[in-house]
PDB file of C-alpha atoms and ligand atoms in Angstrom:
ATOM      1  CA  UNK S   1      50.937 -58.846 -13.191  1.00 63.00           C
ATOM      2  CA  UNK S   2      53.220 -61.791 -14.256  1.00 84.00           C
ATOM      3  CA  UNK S   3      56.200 -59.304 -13.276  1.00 95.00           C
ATOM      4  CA  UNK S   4      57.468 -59.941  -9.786  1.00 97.00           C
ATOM      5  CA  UNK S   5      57.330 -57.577  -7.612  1.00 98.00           C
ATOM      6  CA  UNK S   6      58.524 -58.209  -3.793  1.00 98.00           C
ATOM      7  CA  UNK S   7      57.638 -54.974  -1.526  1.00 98.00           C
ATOM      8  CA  UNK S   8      59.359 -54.255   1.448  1.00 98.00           C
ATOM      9  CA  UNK S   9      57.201 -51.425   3.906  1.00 98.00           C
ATOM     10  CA  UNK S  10      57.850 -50.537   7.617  1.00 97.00           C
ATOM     11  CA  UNK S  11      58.132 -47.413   9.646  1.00 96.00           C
ATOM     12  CA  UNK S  12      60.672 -44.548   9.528  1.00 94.00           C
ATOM     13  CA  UNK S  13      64.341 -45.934   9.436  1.00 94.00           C
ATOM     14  CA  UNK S  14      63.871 -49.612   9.680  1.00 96.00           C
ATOM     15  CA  UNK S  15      66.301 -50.105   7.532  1.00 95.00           C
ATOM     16  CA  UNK S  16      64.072 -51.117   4.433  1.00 95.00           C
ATOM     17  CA  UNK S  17      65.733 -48.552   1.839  1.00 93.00           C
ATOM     18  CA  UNK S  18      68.954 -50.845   2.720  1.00 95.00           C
ATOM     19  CA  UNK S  19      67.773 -53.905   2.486  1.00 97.00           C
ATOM     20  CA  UNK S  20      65.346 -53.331  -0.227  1.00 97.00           C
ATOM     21  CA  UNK S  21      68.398 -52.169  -2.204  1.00 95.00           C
ATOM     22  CA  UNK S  22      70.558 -55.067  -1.069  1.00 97.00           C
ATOM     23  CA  UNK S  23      67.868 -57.790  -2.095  1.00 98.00           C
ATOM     24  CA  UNK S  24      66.998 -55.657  -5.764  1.00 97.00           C
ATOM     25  CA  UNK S  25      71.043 -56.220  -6.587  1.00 96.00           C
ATOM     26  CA  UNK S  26      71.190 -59.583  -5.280  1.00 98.00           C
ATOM     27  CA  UNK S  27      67.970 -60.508  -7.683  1.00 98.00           C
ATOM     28  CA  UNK S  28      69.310 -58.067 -10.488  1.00 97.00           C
ATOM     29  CA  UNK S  29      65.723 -56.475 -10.111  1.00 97.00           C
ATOM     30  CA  UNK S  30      64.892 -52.581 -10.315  1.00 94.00           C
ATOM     31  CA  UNK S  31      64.346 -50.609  -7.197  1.00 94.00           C
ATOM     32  CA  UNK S  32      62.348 -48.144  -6.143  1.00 94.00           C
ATOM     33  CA  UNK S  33      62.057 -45.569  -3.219  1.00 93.00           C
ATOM     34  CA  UNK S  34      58.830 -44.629  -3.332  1.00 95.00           C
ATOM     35  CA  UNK S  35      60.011 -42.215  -0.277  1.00 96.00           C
ATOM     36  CA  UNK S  36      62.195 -40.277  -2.811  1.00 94.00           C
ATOM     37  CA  UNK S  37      59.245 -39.223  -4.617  1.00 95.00           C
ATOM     38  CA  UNK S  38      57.643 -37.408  -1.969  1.00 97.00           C
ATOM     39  CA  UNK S  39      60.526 -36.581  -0.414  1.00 97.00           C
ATOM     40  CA  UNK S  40      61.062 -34.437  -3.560  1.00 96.00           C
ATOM     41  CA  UNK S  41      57.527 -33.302  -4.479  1.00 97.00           C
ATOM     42  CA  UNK S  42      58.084 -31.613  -0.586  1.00 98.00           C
ATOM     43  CA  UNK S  43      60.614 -29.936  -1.433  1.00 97.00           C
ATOM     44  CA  UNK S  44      59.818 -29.273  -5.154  1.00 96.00           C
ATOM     45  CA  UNK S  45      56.274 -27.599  -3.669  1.00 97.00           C
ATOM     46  CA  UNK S  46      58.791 -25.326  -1.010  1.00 97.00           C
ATOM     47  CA  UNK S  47      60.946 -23.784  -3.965  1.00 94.00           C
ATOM     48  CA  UNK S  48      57.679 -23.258  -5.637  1.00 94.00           C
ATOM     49  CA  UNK S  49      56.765 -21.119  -2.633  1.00 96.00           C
ATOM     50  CA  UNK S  50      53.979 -23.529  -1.597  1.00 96.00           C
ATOM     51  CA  UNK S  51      53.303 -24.265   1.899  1.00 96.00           C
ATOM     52  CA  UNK S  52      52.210 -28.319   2.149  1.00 97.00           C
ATOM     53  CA  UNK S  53      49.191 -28.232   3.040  1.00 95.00           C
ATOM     54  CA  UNK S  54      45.653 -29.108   2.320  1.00 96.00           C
ATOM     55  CA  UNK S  55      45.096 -25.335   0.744  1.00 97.00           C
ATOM     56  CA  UNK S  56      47.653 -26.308  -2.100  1.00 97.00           C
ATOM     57  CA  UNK S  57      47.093 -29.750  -2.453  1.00 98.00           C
ATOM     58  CA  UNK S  58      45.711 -29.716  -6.055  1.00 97.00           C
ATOM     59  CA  UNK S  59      48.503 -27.531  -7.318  1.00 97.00           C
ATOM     60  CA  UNK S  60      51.385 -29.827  -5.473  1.00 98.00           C
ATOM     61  CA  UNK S  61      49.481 -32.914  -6.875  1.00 98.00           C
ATOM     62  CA  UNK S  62      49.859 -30.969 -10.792  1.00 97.00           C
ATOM     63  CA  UNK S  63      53.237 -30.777  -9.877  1.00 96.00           C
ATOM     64  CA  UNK S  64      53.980 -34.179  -8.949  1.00 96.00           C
ATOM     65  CA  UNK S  65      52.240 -35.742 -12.282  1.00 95.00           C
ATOM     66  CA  UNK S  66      55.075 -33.721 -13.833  1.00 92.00           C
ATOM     67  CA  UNK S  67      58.478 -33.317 -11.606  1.00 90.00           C
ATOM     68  CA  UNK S  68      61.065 -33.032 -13.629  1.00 88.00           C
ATOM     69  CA  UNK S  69      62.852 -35.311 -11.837  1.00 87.00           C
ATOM     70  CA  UNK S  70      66.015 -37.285 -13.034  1.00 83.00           C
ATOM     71  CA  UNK S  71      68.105 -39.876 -11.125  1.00 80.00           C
ATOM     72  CA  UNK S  72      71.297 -39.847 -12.788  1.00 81.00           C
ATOM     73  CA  UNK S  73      74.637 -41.730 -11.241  1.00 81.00           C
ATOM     74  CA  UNK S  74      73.109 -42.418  -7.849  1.00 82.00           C
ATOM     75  CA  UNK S  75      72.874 -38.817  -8.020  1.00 89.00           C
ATOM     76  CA  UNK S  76      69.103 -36.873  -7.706  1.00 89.00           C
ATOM     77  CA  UNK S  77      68.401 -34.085  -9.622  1.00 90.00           C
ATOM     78  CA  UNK S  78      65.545 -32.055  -9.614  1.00 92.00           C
ATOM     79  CA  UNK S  79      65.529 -29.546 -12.774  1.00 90.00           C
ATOM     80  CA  UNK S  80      69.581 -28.610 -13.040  1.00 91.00           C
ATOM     81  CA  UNK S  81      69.443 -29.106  -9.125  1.00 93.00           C
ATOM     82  CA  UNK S  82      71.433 -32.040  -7.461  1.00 96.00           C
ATOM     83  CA  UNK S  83      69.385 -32.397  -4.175  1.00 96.00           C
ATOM     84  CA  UNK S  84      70.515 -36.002  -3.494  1.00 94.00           C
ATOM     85  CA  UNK S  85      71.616 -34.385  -0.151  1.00 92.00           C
ATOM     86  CA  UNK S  86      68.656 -32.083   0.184  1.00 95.00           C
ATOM     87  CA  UNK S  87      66.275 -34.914   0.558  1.00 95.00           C
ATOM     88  CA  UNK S  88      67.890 -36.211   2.885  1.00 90.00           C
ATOM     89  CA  UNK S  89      67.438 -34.183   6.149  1.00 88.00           C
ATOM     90  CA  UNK S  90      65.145 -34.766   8.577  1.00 88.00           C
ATOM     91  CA  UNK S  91      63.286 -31.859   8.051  1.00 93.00           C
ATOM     92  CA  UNK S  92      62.765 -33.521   4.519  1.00 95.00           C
ATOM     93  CA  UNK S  93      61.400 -36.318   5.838  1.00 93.00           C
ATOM     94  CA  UNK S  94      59.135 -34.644   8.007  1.00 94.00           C
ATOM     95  CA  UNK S  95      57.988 -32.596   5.002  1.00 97.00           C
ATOM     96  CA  UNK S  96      57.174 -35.265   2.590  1.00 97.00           C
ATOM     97  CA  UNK S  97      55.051 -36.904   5.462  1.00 95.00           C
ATOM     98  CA  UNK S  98      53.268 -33.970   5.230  1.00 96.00           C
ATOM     99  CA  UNK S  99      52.843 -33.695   1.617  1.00 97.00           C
ATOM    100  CA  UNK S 100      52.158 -37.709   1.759  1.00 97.00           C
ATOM    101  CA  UNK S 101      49.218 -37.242   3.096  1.00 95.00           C
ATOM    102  CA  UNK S 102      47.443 -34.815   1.029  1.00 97.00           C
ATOM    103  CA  UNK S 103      45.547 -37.713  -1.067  1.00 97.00           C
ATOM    104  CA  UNK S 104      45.680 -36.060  -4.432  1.00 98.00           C
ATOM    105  CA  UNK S 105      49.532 -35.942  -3.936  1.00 98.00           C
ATOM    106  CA  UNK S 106      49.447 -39.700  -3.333  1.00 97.00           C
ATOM    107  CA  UNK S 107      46.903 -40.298  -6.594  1.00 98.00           C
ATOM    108  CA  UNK S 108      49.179 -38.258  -8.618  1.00 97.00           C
ATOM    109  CA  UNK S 109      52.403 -40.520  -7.932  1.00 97.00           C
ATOM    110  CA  UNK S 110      50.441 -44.132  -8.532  1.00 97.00           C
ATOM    111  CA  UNK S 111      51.443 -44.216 -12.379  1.00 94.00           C
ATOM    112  CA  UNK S 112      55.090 -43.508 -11.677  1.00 93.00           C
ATOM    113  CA  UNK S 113      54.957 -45.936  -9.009  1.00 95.00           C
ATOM    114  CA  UNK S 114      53.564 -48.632 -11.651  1.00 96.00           C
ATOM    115  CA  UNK S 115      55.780 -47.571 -14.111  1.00 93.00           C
ATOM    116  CA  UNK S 116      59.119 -49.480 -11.960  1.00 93.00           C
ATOM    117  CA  UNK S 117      57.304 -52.830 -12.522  1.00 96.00           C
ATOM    118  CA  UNK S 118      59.292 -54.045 -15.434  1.00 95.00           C
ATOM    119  CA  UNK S 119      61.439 -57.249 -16.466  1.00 96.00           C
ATOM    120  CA  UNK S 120      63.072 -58.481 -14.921  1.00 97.00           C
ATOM    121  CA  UNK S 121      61.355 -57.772 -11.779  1.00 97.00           C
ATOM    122  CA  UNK S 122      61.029 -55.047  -8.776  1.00 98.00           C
ATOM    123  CA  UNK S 123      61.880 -54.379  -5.390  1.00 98.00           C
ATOM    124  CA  UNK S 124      60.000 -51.654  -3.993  1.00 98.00           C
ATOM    125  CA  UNK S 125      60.311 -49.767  -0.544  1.00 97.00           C
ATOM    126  CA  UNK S 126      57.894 -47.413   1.452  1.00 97.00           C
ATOM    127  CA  UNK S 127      54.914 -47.865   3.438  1.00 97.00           C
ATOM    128  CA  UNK S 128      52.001 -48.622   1.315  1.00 98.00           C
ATOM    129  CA  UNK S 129      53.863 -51.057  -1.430  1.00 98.00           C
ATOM    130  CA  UNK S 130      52.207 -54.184  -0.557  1.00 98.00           C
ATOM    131  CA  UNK S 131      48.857 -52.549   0.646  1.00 97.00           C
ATOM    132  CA  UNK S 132      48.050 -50.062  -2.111  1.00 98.00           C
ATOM    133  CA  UNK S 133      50.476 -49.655  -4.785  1.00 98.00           C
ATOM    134  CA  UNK S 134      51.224 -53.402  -5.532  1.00 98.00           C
ATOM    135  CA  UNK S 135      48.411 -55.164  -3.671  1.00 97.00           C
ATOM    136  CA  UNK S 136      48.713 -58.374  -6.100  1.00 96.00           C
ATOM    137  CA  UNK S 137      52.776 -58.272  -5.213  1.00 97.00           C
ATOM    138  CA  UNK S 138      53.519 -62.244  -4.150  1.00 97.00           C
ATOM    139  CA  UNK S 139      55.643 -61.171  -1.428  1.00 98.00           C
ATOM    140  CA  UNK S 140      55.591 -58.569   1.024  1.00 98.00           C
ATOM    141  CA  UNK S 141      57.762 -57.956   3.805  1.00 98.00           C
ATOM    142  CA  UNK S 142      56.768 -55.522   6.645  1.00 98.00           C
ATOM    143  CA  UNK S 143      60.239 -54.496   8.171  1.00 98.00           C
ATOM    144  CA  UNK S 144      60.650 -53.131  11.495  1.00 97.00           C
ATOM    145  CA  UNK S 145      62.630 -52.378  14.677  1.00 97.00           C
ATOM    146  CA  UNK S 146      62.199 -50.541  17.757  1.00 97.00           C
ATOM    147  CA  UNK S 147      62.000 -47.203  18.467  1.00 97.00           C
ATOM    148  CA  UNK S 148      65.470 -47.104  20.388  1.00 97.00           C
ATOM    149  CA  UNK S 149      67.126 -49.577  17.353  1.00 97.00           C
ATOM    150  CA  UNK S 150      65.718 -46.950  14.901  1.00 97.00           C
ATOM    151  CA  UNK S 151      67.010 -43.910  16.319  1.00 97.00           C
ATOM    152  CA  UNK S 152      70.362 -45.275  17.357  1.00 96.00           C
ATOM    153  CA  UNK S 153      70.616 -46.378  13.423  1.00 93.00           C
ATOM    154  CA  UNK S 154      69.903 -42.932  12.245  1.00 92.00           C
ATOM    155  CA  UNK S 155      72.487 -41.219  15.030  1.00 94.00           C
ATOM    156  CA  UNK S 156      75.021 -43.373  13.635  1.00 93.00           C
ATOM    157  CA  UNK S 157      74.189 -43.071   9.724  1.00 87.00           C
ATOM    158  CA  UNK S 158      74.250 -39.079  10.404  1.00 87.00           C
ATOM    159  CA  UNK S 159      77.571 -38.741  12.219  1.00 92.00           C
ATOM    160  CA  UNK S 160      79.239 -40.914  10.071  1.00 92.00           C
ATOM    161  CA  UNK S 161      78.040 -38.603   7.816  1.00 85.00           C
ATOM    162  CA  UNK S 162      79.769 -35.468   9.811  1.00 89.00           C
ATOM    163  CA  UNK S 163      76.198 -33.766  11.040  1.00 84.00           C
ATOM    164  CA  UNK S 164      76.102 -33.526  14.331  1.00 90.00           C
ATOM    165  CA  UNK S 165      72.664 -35.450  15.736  1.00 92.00           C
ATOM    166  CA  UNK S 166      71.189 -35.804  19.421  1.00 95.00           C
ATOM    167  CA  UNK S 167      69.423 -39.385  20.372  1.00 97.00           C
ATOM    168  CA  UNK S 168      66.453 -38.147  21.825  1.00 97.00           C
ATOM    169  CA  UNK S 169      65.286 -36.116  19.430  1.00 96.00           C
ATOM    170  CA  UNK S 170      65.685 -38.008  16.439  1.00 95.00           C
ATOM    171  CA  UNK S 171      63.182 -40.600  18.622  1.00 97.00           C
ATOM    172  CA  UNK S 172      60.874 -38.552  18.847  1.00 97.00           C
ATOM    173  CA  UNK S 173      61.294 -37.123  15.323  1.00 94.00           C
ATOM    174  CA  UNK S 174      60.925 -40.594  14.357  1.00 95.00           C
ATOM    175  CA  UNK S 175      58.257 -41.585  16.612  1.00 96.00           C
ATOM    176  CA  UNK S 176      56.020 -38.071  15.637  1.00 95.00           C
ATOM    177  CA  UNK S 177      56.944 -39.234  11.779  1.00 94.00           C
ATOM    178  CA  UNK S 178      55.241 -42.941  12.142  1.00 95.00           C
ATOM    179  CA  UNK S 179      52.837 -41.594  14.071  1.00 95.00           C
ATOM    180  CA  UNK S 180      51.299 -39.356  11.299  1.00 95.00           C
ATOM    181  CA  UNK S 181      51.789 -41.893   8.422  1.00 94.00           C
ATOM    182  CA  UNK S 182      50.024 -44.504  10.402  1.00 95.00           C
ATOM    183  CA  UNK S 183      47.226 -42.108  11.297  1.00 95.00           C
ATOM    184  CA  UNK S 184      46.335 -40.693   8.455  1.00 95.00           C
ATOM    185  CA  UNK S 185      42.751 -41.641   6.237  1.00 93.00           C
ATOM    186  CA  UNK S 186      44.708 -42.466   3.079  1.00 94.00           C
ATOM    187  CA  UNK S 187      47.589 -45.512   2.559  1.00 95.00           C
ATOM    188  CA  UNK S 188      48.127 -45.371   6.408  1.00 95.00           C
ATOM    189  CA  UNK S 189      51.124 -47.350   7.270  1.00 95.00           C
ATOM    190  CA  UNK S 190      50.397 -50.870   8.327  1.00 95.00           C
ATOM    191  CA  UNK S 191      51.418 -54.519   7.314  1.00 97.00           C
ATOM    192  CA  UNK S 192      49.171 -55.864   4.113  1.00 97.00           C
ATOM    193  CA  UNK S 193      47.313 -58.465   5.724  1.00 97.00           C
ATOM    194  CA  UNK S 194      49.401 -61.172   3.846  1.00 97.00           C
ATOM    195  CA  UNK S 195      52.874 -59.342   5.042  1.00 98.00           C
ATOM    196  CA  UNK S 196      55.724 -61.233   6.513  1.00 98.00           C
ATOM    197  CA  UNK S 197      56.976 -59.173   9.923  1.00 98.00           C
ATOM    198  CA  UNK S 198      60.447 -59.404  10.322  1.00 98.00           C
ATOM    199  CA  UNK S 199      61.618 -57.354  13.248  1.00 98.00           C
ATOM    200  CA  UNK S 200      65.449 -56.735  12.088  1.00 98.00           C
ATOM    201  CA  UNK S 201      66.128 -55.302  16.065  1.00 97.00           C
ATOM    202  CA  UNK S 202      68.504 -58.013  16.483  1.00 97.00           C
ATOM    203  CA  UNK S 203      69.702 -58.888  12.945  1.00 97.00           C
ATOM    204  CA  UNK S 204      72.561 -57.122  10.508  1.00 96.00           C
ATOM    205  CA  UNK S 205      71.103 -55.735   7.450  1.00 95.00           C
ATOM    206  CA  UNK S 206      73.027 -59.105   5.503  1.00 98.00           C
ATOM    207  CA  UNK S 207      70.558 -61.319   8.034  1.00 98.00           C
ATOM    208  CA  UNK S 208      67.520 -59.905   6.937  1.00 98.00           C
ATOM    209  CA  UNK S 209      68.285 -59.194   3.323  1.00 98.00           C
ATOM    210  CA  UNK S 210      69.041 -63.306   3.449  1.00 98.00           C
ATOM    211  CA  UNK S 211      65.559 -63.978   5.468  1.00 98.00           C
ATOM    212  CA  UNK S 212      63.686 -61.867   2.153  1.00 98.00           C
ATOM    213  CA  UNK S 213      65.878 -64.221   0.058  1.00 98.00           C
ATOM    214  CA  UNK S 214      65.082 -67.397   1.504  1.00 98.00           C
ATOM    215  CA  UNK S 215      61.061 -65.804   1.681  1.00 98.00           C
ATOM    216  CA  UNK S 216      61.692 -65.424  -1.824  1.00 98.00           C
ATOM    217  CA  UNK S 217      63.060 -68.821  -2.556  1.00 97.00           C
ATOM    218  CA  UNK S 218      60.068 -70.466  -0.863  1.00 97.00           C
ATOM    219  CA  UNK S 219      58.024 -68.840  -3.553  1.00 92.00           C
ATOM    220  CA  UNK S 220      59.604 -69.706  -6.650  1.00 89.00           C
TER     221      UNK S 220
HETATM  222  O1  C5P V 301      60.923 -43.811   3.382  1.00 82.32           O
HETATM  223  P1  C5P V 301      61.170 -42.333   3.564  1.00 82.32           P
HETATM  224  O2  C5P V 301      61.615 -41.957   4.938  1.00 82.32           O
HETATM  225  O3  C5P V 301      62.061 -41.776   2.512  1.00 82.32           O
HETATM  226  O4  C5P V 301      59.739 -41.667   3.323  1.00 82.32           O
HETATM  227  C1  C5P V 301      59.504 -40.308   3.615  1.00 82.32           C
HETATM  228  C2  C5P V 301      58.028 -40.120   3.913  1.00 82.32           C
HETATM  229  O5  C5P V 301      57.283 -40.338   2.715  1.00 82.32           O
HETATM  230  C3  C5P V 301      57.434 -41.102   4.926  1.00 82.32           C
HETATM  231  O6  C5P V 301      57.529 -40.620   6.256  1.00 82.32           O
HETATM  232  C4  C5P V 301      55.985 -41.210   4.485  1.00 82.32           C
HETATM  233  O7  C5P V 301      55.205 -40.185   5.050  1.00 82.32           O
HETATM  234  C5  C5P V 301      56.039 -40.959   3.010  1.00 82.32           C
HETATM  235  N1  C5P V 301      55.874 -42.177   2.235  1.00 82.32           N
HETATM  236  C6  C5P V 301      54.599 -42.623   1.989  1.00 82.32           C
HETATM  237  N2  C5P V 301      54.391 -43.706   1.203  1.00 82.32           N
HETATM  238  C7  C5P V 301      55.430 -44.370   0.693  1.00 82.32           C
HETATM  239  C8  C5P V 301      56.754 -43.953   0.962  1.00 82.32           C
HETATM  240  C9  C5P V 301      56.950 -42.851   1.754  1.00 82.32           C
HETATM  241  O8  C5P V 301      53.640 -42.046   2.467  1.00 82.32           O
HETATM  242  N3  C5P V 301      55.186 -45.415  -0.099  1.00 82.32           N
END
């Protein structure tokens, strides 16, 4: 517990993965995506042949105790697979929202989870950091943006990228995303109670990784 830990949750492409990796270098911490995990455990339970839902959930949940994942080089590999890429489609995303909420599938990733929390400290990113994973965490930022912010940040990351991508429908991809992870029973996605909000709308990723700074500085 003595291990700090800051956690940085908010909806679908708020921009946390960036800043949470930003601040983690910054601090020389370790960093995790908790979004990888079930990003792969989605599509680890598809090659298996499994459809996510709640009719597999035990077997995707044996799987996840045991992925044989690796992260190697800023590089993802699943087995011999590299699917740094794979994971990240939108369809990906949309699949390990599903998966994410098959509770047994979140039980199954806690330890893992834990198992980032080591010296010299953590920054961790995903949507129930602060309110379930690393409830004791002594700071917690809840990072958002709006709905038009967040889709216009995606359009850009994915041309850049060469993918072609159309506004509106990444919104509502986006929107239909949040919507699920903030309805469902278990770890919904919402600020801890003790969360910092920092809508980043209006800021460049260097403004708010300095705001989760100076939040941090306050602390120490
Ligand atoms: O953050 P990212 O977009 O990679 O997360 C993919 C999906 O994984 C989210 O839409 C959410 O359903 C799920 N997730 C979660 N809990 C976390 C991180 C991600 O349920 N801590």
């Amino acid at each position: 517990e003595r291990i700090p830990v800051i956690c940085i949750d908010g909806p679908t492409a708020s921009g946390k993965g960036t800043v949470a990796a930003a601040v983690a270098q910054r601090l020389g911490y370790r960093f995790l995506d908790s979004g990888a995990m079930y990003r792969i455990t989605a599509l680890a339970a598809l090659r298996a042949g499994l459809a996510i839902d709640a009719t597999h959930e035990s077997r995707i949940a044996d799987m996840a105790k045991t992925l044989p994942v690796h992260f190697e080089g800023g590089r993802v590999l699943l087995g011999q697979d590299d699917v740094t890429e794979a994971i990240r489609t939108e369809e990906a995303g949309m699949n390990a929202s599903r998966v994410s909420a098959l509770p047994a599938v979140r039980e199954a990733l806690v330890d893992l989870q834990h198992s980032f929390r080591r010296l010299p400290g953590l920054v961790a990113d995903g949507r129930d950091m602060g309110t379930v994973i690393f409830p004791g965490a002594p700071l917690k930022v809840y990072l958002t943006a709006s709905a038009a912010c967040r889709a216009e940040r995606r359009y850009k990351q994915l041309i850049s990228k060469g993918f072609s991508a159309n506004i509106a429908d990444l919104r509502a991809d986006l929107e239909a995303r949040d919507a699920r992870d903030s309805s469902r029973s278990v770890a919904p996605l919402k600020p801890a109670q003790d969360a910092l909000v920092l809508d980043n709308s209006d800021l460049t990723i260097d403004e708010a990784v300095e705001k989760v700074l100076a939040w941090w500085q306050e602390r120490q």
